[in-house]
Short mmCIF file of C-alpha atoms in Angstrom, two decimals:
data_model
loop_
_atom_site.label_atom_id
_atom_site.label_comp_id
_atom_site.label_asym_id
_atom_site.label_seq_id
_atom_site.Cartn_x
_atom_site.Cartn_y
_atom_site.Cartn_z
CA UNK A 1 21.33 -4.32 33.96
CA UNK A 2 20.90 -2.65 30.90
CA UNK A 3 19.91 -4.85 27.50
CA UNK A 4 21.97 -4.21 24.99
CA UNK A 5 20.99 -3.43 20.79
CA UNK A 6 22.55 -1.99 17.93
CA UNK A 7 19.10 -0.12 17.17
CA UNK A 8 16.76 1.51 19.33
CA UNK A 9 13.56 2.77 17.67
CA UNK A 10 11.41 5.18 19.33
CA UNK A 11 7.84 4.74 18.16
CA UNK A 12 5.75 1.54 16.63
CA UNK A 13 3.39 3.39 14.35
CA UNK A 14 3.39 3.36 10.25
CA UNK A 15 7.29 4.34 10.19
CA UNK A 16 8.91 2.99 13.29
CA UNK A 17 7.39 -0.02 12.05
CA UNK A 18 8.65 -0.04 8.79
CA UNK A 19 11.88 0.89 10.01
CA UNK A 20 12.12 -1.96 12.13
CA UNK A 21 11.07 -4.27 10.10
CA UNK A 22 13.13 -3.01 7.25
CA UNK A 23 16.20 -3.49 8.89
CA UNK A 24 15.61 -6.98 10.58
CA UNK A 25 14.72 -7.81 6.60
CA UNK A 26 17.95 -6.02 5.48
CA UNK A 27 20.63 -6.61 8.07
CA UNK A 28 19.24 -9.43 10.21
CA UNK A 29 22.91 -9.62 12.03
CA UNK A 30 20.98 -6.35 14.06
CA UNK A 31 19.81 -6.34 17.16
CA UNK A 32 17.19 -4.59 17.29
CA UNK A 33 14.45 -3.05 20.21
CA UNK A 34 11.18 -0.98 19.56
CA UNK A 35 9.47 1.19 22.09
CA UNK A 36 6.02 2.02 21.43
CA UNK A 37 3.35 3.20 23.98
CA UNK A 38 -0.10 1.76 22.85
CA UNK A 39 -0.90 -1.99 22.25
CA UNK A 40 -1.13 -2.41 17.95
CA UNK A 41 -3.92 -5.45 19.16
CA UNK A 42 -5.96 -2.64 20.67
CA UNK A 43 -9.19 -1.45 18.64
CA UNK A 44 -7.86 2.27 18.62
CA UNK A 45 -4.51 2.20 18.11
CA UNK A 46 -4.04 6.44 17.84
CA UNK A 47 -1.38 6.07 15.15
CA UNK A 48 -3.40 2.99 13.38
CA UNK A 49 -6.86 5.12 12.62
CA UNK A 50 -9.35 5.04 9.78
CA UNK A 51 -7.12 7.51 7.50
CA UNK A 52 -5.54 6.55 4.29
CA UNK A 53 -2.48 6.65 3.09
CA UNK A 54 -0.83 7.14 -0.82
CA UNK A 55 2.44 4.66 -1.41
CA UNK A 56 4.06 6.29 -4.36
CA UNK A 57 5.33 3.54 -7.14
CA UNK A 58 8.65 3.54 -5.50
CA UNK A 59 7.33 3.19 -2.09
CA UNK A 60 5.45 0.24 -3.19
CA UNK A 61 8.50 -1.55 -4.65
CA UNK A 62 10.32 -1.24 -1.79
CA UNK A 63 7.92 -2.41 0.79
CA UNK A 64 7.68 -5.31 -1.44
CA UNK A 65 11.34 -5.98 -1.40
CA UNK A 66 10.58 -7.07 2.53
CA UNK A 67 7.19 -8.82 1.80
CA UNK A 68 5.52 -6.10 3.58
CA UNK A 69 2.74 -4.69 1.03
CA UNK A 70 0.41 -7.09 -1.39
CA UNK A 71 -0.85 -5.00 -4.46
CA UNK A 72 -3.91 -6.99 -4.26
CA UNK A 73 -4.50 -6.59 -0.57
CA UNK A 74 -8.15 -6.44 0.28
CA UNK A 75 -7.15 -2.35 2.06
CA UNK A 76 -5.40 -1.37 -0.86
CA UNK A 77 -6.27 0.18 -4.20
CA UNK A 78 -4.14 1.21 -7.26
CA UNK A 79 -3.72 4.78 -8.67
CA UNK A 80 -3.76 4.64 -12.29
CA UNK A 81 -4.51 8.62 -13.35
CA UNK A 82 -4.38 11.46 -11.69
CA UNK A 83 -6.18 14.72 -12.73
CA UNK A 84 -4.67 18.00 -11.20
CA UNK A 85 -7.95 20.83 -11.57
CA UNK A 86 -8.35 24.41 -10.55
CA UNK A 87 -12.29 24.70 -9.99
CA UNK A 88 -14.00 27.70 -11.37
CA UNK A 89 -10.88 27.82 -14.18
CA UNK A 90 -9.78 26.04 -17.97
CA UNK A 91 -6.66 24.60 -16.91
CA UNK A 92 -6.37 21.17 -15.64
CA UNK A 93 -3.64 18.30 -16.87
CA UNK A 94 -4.10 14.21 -16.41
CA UNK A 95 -1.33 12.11 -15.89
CA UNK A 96 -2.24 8.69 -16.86
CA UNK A 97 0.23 5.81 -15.50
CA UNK A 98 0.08 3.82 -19.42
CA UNK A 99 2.27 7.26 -20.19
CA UNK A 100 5.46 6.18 -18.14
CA UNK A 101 5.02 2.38 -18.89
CA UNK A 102 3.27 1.49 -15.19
CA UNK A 103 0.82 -0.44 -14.36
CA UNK A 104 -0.18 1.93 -11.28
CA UNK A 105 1.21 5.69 -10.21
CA UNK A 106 0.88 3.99 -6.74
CA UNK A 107 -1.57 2.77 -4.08
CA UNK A 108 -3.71 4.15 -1.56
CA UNK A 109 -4.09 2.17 1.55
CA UNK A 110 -6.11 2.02 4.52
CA UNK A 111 -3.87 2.69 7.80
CA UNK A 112 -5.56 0.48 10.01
CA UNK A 113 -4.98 -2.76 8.48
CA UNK A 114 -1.64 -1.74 6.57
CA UNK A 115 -0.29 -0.92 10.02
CA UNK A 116 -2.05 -4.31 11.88
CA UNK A 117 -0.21 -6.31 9.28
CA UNK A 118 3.42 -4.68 9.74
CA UNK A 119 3.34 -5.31 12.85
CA UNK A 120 2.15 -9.05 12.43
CA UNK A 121 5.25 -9.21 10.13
CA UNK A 122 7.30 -7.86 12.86
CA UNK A 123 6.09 -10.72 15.33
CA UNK A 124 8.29 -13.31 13.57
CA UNK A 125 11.72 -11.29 13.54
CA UNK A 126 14.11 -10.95 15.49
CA UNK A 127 12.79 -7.41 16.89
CA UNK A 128 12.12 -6.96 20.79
CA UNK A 129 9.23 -5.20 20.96
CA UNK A 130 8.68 -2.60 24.34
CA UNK A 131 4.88 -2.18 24.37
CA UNK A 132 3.17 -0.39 26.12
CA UNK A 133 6.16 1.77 27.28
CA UNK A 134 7.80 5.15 26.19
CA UNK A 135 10.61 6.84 26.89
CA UNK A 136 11.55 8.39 30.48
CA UNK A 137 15.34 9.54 29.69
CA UNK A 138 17.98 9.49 27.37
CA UNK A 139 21.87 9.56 28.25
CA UNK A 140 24.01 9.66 25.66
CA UNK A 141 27.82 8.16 25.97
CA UNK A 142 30.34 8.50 23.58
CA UNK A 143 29.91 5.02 22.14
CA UNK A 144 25.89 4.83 22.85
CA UNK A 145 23.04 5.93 23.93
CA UNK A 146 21.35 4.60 27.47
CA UNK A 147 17.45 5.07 27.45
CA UNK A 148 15.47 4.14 30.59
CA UNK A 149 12.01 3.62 29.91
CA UNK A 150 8.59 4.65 32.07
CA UNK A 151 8.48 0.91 32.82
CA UNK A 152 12.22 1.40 34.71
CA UNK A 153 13.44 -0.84 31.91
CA UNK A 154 17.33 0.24 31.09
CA UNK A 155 17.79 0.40 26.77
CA UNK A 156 21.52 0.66 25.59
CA UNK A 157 21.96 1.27 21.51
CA UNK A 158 24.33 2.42 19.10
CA UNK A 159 21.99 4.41 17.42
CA UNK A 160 18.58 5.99 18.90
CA UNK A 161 15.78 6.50 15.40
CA UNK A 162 13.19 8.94 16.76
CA UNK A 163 9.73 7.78 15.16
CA UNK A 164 7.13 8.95 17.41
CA UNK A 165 5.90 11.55 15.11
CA UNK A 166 5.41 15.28 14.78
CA UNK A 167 4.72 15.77 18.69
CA UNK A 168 7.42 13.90 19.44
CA UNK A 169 8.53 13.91 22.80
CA UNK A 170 12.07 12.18 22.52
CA UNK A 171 12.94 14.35 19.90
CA UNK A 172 12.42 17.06 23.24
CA UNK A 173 14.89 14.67 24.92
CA UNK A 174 17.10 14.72 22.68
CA UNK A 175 16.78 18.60 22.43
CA UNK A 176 16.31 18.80 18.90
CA UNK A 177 13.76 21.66 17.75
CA UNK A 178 11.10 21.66 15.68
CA UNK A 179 8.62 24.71 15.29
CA UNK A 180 5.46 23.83 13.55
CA UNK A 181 3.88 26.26 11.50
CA UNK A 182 0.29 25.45 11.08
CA UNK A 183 -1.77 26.49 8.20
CA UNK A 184 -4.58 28.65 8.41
CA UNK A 185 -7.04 25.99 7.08
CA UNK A 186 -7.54 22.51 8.23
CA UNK A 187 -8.86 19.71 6.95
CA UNK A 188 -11.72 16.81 7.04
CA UNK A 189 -10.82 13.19 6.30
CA UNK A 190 -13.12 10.82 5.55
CA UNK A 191 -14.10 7.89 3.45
CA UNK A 192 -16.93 8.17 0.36
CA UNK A 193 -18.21 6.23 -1.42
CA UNK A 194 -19.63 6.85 -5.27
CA UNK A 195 -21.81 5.87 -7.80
CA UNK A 196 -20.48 3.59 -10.78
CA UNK A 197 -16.80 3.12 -8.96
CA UNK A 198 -13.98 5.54 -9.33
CA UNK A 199 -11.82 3.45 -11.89
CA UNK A 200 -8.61 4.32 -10.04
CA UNK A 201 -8.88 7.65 -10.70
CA UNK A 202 -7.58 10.25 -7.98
CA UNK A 203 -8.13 14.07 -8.19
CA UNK A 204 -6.39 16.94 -7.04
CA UNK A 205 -8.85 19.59 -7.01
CA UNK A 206 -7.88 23.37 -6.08
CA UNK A 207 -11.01 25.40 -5.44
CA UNK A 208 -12.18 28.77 -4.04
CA UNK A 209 -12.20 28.00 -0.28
CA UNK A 210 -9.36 25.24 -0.22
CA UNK A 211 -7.59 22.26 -1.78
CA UNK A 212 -9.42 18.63 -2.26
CA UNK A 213 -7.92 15.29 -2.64
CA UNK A 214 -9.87 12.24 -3.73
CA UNK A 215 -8.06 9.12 -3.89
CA UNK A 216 -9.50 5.86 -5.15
CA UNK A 217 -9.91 3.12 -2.25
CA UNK A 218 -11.12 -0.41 -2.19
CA UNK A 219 -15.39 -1.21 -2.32
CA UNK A 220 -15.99 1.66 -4.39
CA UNK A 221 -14.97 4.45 -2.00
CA UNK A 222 -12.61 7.17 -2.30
CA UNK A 223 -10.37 8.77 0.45
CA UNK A 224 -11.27 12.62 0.91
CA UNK A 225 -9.23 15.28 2.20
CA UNK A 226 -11.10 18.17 1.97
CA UNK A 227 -9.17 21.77 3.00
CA UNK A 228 -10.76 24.59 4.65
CA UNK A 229 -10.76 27.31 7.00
CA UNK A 230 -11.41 26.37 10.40
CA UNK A 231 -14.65 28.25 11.41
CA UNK A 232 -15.98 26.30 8.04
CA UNK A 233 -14.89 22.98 9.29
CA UNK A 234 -16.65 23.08 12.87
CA UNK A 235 -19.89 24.25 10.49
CA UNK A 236 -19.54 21.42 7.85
CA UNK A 237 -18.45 18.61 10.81
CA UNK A 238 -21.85 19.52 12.18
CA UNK A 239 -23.97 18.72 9.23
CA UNK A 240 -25.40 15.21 9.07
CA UNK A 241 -24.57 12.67 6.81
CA UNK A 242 -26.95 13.72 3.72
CA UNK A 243 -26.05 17.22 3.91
CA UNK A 244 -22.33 17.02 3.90
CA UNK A 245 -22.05 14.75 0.63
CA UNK A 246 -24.28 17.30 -0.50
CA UNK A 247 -21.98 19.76 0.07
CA UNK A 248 -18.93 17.98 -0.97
CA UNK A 249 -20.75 17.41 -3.99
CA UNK A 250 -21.17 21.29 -5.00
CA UNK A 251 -17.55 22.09 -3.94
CA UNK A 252 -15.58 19.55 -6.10
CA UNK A 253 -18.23 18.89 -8.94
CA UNK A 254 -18.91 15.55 -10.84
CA UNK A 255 -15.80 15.03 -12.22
CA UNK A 256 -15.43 12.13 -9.52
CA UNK A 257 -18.78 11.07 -9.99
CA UNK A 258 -22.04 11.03 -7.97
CA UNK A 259 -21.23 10.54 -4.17
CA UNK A 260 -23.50 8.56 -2.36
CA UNK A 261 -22.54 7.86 1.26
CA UNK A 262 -20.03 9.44 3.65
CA UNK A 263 -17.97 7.25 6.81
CA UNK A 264 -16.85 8.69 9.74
CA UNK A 265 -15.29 12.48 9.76
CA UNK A 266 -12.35 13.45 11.42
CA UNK A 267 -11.34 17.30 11.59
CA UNK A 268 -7.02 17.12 11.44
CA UNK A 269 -4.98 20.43 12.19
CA UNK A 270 -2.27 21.24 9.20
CA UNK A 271 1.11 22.06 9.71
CA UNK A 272 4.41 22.79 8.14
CA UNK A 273 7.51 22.06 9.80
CA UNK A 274 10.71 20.20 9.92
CA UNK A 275 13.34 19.74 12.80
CA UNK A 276 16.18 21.87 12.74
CA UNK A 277 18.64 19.25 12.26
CA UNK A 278 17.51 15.12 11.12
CA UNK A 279 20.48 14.19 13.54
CA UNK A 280 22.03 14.54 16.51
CA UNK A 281 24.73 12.57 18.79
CA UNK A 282 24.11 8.45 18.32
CA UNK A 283 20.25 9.68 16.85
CA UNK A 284 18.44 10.50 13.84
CA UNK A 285 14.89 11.20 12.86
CA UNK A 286 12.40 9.63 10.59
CA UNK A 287 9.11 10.41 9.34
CA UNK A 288 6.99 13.09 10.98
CA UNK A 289 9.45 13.53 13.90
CA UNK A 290 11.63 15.29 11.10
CA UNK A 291 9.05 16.90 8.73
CA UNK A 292 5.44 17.47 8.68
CA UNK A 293 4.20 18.36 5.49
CA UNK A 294 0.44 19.28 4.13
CA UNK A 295 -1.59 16.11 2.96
CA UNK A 296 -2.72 17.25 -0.48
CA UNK A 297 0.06 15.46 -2.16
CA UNK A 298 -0.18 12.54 -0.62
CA UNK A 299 3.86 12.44 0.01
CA UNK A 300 4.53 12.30 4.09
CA UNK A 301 4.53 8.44 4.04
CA UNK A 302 6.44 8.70 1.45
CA UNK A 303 8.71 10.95 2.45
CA UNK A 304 9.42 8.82 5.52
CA UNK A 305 10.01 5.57 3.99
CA UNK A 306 12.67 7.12 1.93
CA UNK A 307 14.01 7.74 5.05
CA UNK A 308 13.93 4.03 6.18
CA UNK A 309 15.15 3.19 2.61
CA UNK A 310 18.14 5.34 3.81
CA UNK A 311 19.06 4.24 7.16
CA UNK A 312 18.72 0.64 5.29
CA UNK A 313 21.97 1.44 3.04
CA UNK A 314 23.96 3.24 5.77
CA UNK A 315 23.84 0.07 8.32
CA UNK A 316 24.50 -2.19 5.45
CA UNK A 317 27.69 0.38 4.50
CA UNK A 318 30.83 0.24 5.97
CA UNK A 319 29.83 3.70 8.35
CA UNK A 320 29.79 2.18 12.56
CA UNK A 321 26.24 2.16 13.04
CA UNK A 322 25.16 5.57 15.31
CA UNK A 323 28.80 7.07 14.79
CA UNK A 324 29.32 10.63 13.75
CA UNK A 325 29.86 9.84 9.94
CA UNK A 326 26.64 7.74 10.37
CA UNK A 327 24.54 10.10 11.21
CA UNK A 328 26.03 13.39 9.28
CA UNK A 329 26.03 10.68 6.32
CA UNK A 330 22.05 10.09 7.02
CA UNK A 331 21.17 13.97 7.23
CA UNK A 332 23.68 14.98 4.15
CA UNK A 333 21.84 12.93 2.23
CA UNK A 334 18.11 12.98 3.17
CA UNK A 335 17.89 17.24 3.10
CA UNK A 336 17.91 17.16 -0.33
CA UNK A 337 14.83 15.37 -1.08
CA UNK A 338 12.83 16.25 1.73
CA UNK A 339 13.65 20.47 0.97
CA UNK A 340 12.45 19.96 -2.50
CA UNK A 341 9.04 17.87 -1.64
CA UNK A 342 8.46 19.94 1.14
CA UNK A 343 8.66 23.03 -1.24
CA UNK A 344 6.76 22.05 -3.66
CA UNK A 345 3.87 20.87 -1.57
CA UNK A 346 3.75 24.00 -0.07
CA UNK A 347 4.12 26.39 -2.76
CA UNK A 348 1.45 24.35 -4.81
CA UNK A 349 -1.02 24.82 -1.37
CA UNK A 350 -0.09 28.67 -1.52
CA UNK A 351 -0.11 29.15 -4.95
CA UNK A 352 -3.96 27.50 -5.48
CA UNK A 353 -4.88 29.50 -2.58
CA UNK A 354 -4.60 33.12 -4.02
CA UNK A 355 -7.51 34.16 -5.27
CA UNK A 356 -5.62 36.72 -7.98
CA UNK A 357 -6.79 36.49 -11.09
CA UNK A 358 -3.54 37.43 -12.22
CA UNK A 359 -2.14 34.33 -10.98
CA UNK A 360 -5.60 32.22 -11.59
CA UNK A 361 -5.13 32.80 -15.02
CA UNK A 362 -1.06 31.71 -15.04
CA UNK A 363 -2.11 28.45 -12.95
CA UNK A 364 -4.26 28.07 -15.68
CA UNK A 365 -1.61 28.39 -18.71
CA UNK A 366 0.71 26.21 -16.56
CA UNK A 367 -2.19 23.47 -16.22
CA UNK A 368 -3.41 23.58 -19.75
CA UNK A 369 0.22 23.65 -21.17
CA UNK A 370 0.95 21.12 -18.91
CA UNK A 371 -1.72 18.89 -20.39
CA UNK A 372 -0.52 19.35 -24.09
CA UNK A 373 3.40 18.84 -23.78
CA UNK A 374 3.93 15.32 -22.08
CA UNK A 375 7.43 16.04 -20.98
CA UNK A 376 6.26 18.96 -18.93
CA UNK A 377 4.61 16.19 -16.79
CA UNK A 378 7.22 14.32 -16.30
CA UNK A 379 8.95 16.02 -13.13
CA UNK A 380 5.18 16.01 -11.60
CA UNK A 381 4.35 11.96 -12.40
CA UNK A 382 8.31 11.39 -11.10
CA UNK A 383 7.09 13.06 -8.12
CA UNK A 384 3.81 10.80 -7.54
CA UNK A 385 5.79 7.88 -7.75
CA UNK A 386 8.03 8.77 -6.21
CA UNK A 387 11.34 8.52 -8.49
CA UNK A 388 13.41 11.39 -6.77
CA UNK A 389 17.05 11.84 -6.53
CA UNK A 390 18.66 11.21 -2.69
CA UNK A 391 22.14 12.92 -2.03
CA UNK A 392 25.38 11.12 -3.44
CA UNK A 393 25.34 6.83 -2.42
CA UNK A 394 28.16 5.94 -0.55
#
């Protein structure tokens, strides 16, 4: 016999987790299941890794609404300026939080214990956790959705959230499309540490062969992502420790200071994409199993727990959770925001990637006029934190 929930949420990582813990916090009436196919107790959880992740202002003060992010958690650290560069060029701009009256533009946080601890919070709800176990088939019914899982357990539920991320095989099941377009760079991640601290500084730095990120972590590191073609990043994941902070070093400069030490390396593909619809019949998408957007920003998390900010409103609304209106409500509203993020990420990638001088020089007017008239920041530092506008609230 089949068990019966009002939710179903297909994948445990970052948002699946959030999501489900979000909504036992918000509407603990729910019944609610989780299917997720590797142990978050396991040493290498895939979706739990050593990568780190930017919670925009916003984000931050909603996670905290549910008890689920500390500012002074030992894996997180604030972001209190941001300076937006393009190497080799005058114009650069700093947006400094004391300008818009916060104490941080966000926090960056390490995934692996962020993701540990959600899921420790998610132990003492209400949730049923499936785990290990994925998804086999889906059904759908007019008035729900029956999954049946590898395990042979039978899953009924109003309304199906795919969460499973940006290979997401439900979403297949479901027969929603989603055509990736990857970029023709890639990027390294890692974890480096500096000389003197970084003073919660991050850096967006645009240079010849790519786009860098620094963002400030906890014991004196920062988080790199460092963009480049992909013959360059086999060459540069070869080099051994003292040679790549080396390198690093002569690509961004010493604006962030001397590095000293690098941690592990990881080499991540970079794609573009979103699914062509965020619902479908008792189902609806969130996070990267409804748009994958390039790192540099820092937004995807971000992105996603809007989402999950979302999906909190609608089941607390007067909508039947997983009907028609539900779900049209959920994608109405959510386009909006994720369209204009998604744009502007990837126009900024594209536009500090032509090497015109023509348009070298305008990046540089924008940056340096940028820097001089404070309200021309504003729409940027709304952005970092996250203060964007969803569709119309029911």
């Amino acid at each position: 016999m089949a068990e019966q929930f009002d939710v179903v949420i297909i994948g445990g990582g970052l948002a699946g987790a959030s999501c489900a813990l979000s909504l036992a916090k918000h509407a603990p009436q729910l019944t609610i299941a989780v299917v997720e196919a590797n142990q978050p107790s396991t040493e290498h959880h895939p979706s739990f890794d050593d990568r780190s992740i930017a919670l925009a202002q916003q984000s931050v003060q909603f996670l905290q609404t549910i008890n689920a992010f500390d500012i002074d958690a030992s894996f997180a650290a604030a972001i209190k300026k941001v300076t937006v560069s393009d190497r080799g060029h005058f114009g650069k701009t700093q947006i400094d939080c004391a300008q818009f009256s916060q104490s941080a533009l966000g926090y960056v946080v390490e995934v692996n214990p962020f993701g540990r601890a959600l899921h420790q919070q998610l132990a003492a709800t209400q949730v049923v956790m499936y785990c290990p176990d994925s998804v086999a088939n889906i059904t759908y019914h007019h008035d729900f959705a029956s999954i049946t899982l590898q395990s042979g357990a039978q899953l009924n539920g109003q309304l199906v959230v795919i969460a499973d991320g940006a290979q997401s095989a439900t979403r297949q099941l479901a027969k929603i499309n989603f055509t990736p377009e990857p970029y023709s760079q890639g990027a390294i991640i890692a974890n480096i540490e500096v000389a003197g601290g970084h003073h919660n500084h991050a850096f967006e730095r645009f240079t010849e062969h790519g786009p860098m990120a620094l963002l400030p972590m906890s014991n004196n590191r920062y988080s790199l992502v460092w963009c480049m073609d992909k013959a360059d990043i086999d060459a540069h994941m070869q080099l051994d420790d003292s040679a790549f902070v080396s390198a690093l070093q002569t690509a961004f400069g010493y604006r962030g200071g001397q590095f000293t030490k690098v941690g592990m390396r990881a080499n991540y593909p970079l794609v573009y994409g979103r699914a062509e619809s965020l619902s479908a019949h008792r189902t609806v998408l969130i996070g990267n199993a409804g748009h994958a957007i390039h790192p540099i920003a820092g937004q995807g998390f971000n992105l996603g727990l809007r989402d999950v900010q979302l999906l909190c409103e609608l089941v607390t609304s007067e909508l039947a959770i997983g009907s028609y209106l539900f779900t049209r409500e959920y994608a109405k509203q959510r386009n909006q925001d994720i369209t204009t993020v998604m744009t502007l990420t990837d126009s900024l990638v594209r536009l500090f990637s032509n090497s015109s001088r023509i348009l070298a020089f305008g990046r540089s007017c924008g940056l340096f006029a940028m820097d001089l008239c404070a309200s021309l920041k504003t729409p940027l530092a709304k952005q970092l934190m996250g203060q964007v506008k969803q569709g119309k609230r029911l």
